PDB file of C-alpha atoms in Angstrom:
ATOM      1  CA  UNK A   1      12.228   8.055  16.038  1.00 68.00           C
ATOM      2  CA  UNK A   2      10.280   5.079  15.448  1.00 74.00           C
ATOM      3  CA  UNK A   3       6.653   5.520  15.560  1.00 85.00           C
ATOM      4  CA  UNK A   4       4.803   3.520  17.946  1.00 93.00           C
ATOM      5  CA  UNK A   5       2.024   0.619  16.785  1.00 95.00           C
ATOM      6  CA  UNK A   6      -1.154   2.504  17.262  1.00 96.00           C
ATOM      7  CA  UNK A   7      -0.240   5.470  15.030  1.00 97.00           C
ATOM      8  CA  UNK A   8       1.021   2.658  12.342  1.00 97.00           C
ATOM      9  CA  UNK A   9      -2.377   1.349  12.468  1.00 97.00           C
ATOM     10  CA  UNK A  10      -3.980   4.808  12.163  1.00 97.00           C
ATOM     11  CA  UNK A  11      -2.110   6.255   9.104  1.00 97.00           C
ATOM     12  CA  UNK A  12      -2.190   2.603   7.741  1.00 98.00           C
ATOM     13  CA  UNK A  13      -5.657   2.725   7.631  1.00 97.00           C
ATOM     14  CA  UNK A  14      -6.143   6.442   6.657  1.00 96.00           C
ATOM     15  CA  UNK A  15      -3.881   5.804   3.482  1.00 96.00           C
ATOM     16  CA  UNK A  16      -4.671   2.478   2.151  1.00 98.00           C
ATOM     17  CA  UNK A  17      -8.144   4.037   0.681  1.00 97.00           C
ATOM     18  CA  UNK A  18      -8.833   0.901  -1.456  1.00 97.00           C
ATOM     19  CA  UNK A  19     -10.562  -2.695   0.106  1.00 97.00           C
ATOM     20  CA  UNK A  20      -8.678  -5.871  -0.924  1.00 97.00           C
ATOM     21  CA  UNK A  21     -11.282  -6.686  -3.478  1.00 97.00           C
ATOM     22  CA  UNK A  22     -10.545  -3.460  -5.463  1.00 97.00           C
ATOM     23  CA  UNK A  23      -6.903  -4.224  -4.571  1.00 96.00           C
ATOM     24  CA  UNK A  24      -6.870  -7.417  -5.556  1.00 96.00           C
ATOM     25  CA  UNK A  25      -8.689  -6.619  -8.942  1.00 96.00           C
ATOM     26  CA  UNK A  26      -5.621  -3.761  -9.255  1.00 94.00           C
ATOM     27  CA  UNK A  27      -3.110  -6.008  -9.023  1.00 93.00           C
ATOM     28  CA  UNK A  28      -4.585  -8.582 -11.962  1.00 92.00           C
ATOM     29  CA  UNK A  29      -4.216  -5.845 -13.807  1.00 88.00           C
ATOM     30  CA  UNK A  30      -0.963  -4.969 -16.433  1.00 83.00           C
ATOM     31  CA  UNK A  31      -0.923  -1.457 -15.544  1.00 83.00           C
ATOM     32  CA  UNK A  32      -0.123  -2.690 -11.823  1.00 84.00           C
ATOM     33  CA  UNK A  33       2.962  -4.310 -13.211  1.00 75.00           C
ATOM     34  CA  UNK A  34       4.438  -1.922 -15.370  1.00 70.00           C
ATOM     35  CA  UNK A  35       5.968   0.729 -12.535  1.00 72.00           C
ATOM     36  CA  UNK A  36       8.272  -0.054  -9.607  1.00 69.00           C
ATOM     37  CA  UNK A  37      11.357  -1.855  -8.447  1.00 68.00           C
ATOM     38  CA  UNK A  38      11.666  -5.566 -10.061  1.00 64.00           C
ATOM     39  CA  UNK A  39      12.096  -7.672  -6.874  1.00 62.00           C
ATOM     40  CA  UNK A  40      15.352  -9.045  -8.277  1.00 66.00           C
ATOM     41  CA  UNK A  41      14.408 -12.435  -7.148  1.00 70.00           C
ATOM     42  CA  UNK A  42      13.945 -13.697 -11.435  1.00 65.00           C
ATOM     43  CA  UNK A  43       9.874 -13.702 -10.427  1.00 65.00           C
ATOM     44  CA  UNK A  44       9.623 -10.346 -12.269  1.00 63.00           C
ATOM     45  CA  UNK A  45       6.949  -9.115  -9.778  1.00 70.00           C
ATOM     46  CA  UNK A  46       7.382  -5.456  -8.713  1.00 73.00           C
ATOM     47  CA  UNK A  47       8.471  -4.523  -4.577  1.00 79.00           C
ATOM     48  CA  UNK A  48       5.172  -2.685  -4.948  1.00 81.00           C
ATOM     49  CA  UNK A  49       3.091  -5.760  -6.532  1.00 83.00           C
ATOM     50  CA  UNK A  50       4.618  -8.050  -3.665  1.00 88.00           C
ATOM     51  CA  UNK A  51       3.435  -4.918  -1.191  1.00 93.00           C
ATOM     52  CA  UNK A  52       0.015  -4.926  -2.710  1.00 94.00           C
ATOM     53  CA  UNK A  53      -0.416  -8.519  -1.872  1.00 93.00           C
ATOM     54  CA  UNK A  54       0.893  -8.383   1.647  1.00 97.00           C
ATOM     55  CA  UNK A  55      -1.564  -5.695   1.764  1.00 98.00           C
ATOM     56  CA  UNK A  56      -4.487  -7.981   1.075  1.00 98.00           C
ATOM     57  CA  UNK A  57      -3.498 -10.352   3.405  1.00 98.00           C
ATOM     58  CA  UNK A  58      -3.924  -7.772   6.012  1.00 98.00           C
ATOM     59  CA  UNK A  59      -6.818  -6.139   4.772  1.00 98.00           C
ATOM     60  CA  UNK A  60      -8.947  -9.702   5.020  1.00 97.00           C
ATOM     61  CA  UNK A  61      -7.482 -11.164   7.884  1.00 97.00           C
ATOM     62  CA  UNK A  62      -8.764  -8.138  10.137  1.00 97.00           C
ATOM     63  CA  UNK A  63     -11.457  -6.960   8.042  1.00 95.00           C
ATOM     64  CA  UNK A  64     -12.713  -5.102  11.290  1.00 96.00           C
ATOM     65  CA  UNK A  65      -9.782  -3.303  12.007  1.00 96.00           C
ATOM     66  CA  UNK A  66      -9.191  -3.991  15.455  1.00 97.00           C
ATOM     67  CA  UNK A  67      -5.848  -3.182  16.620  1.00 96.00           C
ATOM     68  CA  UNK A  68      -5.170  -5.932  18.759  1.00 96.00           C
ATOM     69  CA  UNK A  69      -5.566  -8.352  15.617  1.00 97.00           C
ATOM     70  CA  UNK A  70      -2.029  -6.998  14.040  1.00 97.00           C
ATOM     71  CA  UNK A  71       0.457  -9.714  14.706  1.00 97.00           C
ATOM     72  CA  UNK A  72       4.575  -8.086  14.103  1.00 97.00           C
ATOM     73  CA  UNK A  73       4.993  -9.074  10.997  1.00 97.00           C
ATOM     74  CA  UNK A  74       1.408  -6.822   9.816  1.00 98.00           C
ATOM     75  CA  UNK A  75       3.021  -3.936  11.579  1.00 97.00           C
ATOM     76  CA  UNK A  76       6.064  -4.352  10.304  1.00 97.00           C
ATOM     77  CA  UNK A  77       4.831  -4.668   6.547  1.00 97.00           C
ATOM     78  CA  UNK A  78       1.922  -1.667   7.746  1.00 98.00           C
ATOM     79  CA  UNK A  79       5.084   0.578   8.438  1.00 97.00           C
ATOM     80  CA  UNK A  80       6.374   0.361   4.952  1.00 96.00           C
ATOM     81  CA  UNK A  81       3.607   1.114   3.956  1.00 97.00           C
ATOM     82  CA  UNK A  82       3.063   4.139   5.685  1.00 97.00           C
ATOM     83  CA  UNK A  83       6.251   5.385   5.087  1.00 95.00           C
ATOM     84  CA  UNK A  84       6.305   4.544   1.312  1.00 92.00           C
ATOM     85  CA  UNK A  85       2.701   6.295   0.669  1.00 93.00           C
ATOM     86  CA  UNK A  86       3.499   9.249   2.862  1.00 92.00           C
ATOM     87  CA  UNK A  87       6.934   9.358   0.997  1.00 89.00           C
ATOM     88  CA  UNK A  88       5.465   9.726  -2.324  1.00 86.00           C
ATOM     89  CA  UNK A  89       2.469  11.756  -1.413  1.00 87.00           C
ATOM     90  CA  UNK A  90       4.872  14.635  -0.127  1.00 82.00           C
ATOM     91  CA  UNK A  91       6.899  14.204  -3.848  1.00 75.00           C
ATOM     92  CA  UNK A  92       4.434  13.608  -6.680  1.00 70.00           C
ATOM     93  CA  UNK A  93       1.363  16.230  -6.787  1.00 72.00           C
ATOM     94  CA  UNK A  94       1.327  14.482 -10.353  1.00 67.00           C
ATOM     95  CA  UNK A  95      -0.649  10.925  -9.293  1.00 69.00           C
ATOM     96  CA  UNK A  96      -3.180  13.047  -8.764  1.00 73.00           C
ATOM     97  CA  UNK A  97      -2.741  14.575 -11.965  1.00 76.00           C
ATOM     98  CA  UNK A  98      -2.027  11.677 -14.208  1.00 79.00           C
ATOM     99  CA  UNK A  99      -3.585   8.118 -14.273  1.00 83.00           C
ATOM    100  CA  UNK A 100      -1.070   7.181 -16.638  1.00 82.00           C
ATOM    101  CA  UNK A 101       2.118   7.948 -14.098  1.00 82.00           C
ATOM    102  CA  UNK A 102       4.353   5.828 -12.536  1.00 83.00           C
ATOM    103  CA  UNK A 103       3.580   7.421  -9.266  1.00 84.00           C
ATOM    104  CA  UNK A 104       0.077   6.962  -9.908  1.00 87.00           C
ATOM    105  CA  UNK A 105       0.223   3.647 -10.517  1.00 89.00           C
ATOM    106  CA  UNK A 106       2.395   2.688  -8.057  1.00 89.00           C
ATOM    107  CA  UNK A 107       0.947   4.372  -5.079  1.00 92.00           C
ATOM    108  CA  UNK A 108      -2.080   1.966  -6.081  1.00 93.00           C
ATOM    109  CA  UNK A 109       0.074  -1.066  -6.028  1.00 93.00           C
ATOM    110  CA  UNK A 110       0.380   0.268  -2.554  1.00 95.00           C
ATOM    111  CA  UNK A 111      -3.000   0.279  -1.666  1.00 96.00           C
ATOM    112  CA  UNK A 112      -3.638   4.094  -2.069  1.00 95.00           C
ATOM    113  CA  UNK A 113      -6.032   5.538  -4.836  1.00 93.00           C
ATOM    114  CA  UNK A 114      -4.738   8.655  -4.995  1.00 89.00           C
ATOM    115  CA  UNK A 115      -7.475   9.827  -6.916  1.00 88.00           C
ATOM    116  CA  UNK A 116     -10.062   8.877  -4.088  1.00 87.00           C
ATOM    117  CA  UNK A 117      -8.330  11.456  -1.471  1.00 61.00           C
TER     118      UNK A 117
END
């Protein structure tokens, strides 16, 4: 069952813990680039880099959050992301553990600190 927009937009917000600055400042970073799926495209940029990015874009074009300022294509990317985070939440107690994971590190090119929960 597909979840409808509004809870999207709720868990969206509850799990990406980390503004687009500190994001953004993630993602210029090499540990950002060093766990995840290569995109396959030749770019070498990670499906979770690309995510962060996307992320960003959300994050500052609705700073406010207001629901009504999602177009389809932010809830469609803010569904991923949902799904991805709560995914990997539910299977790796160790980002929590270890800075120095994949999962970790990943999760953040998500947009979720885990160690800020």
């Amino acid at each position: 069952m597909v979840k409808d927009n509004e809870t999207v937009i709720k868990e969206f917000n509850e799990l990406v813990n980390m503004t687009s600055s500190e994001l953004e400042e993630w993602l210029k970073g090499e540990q950002s680039g060093s766990s995840g799926w290569d995109k396959g495209d030749g770019s070498g940029e990670t499906v979770g880099h690309e995510s962060g990015r996307k992320i960003i874009q959300i994050l500052e074009k609705n700073p406010d959050k207001d629901p009504d300022q999602y177009d389809e294509e932010d809830l469609q990317h803010m569904r991923k992301v949902v799904s991805y985070c709560k995914r990997h939440l539910a299977q790796e107690e160790k980002a929590k553990q270890n800075t120095d994971s994949k999962s970790y590190k990943s999760l953040k090119n998500w947009g979720h600190d885990p160690l800020k929960t």
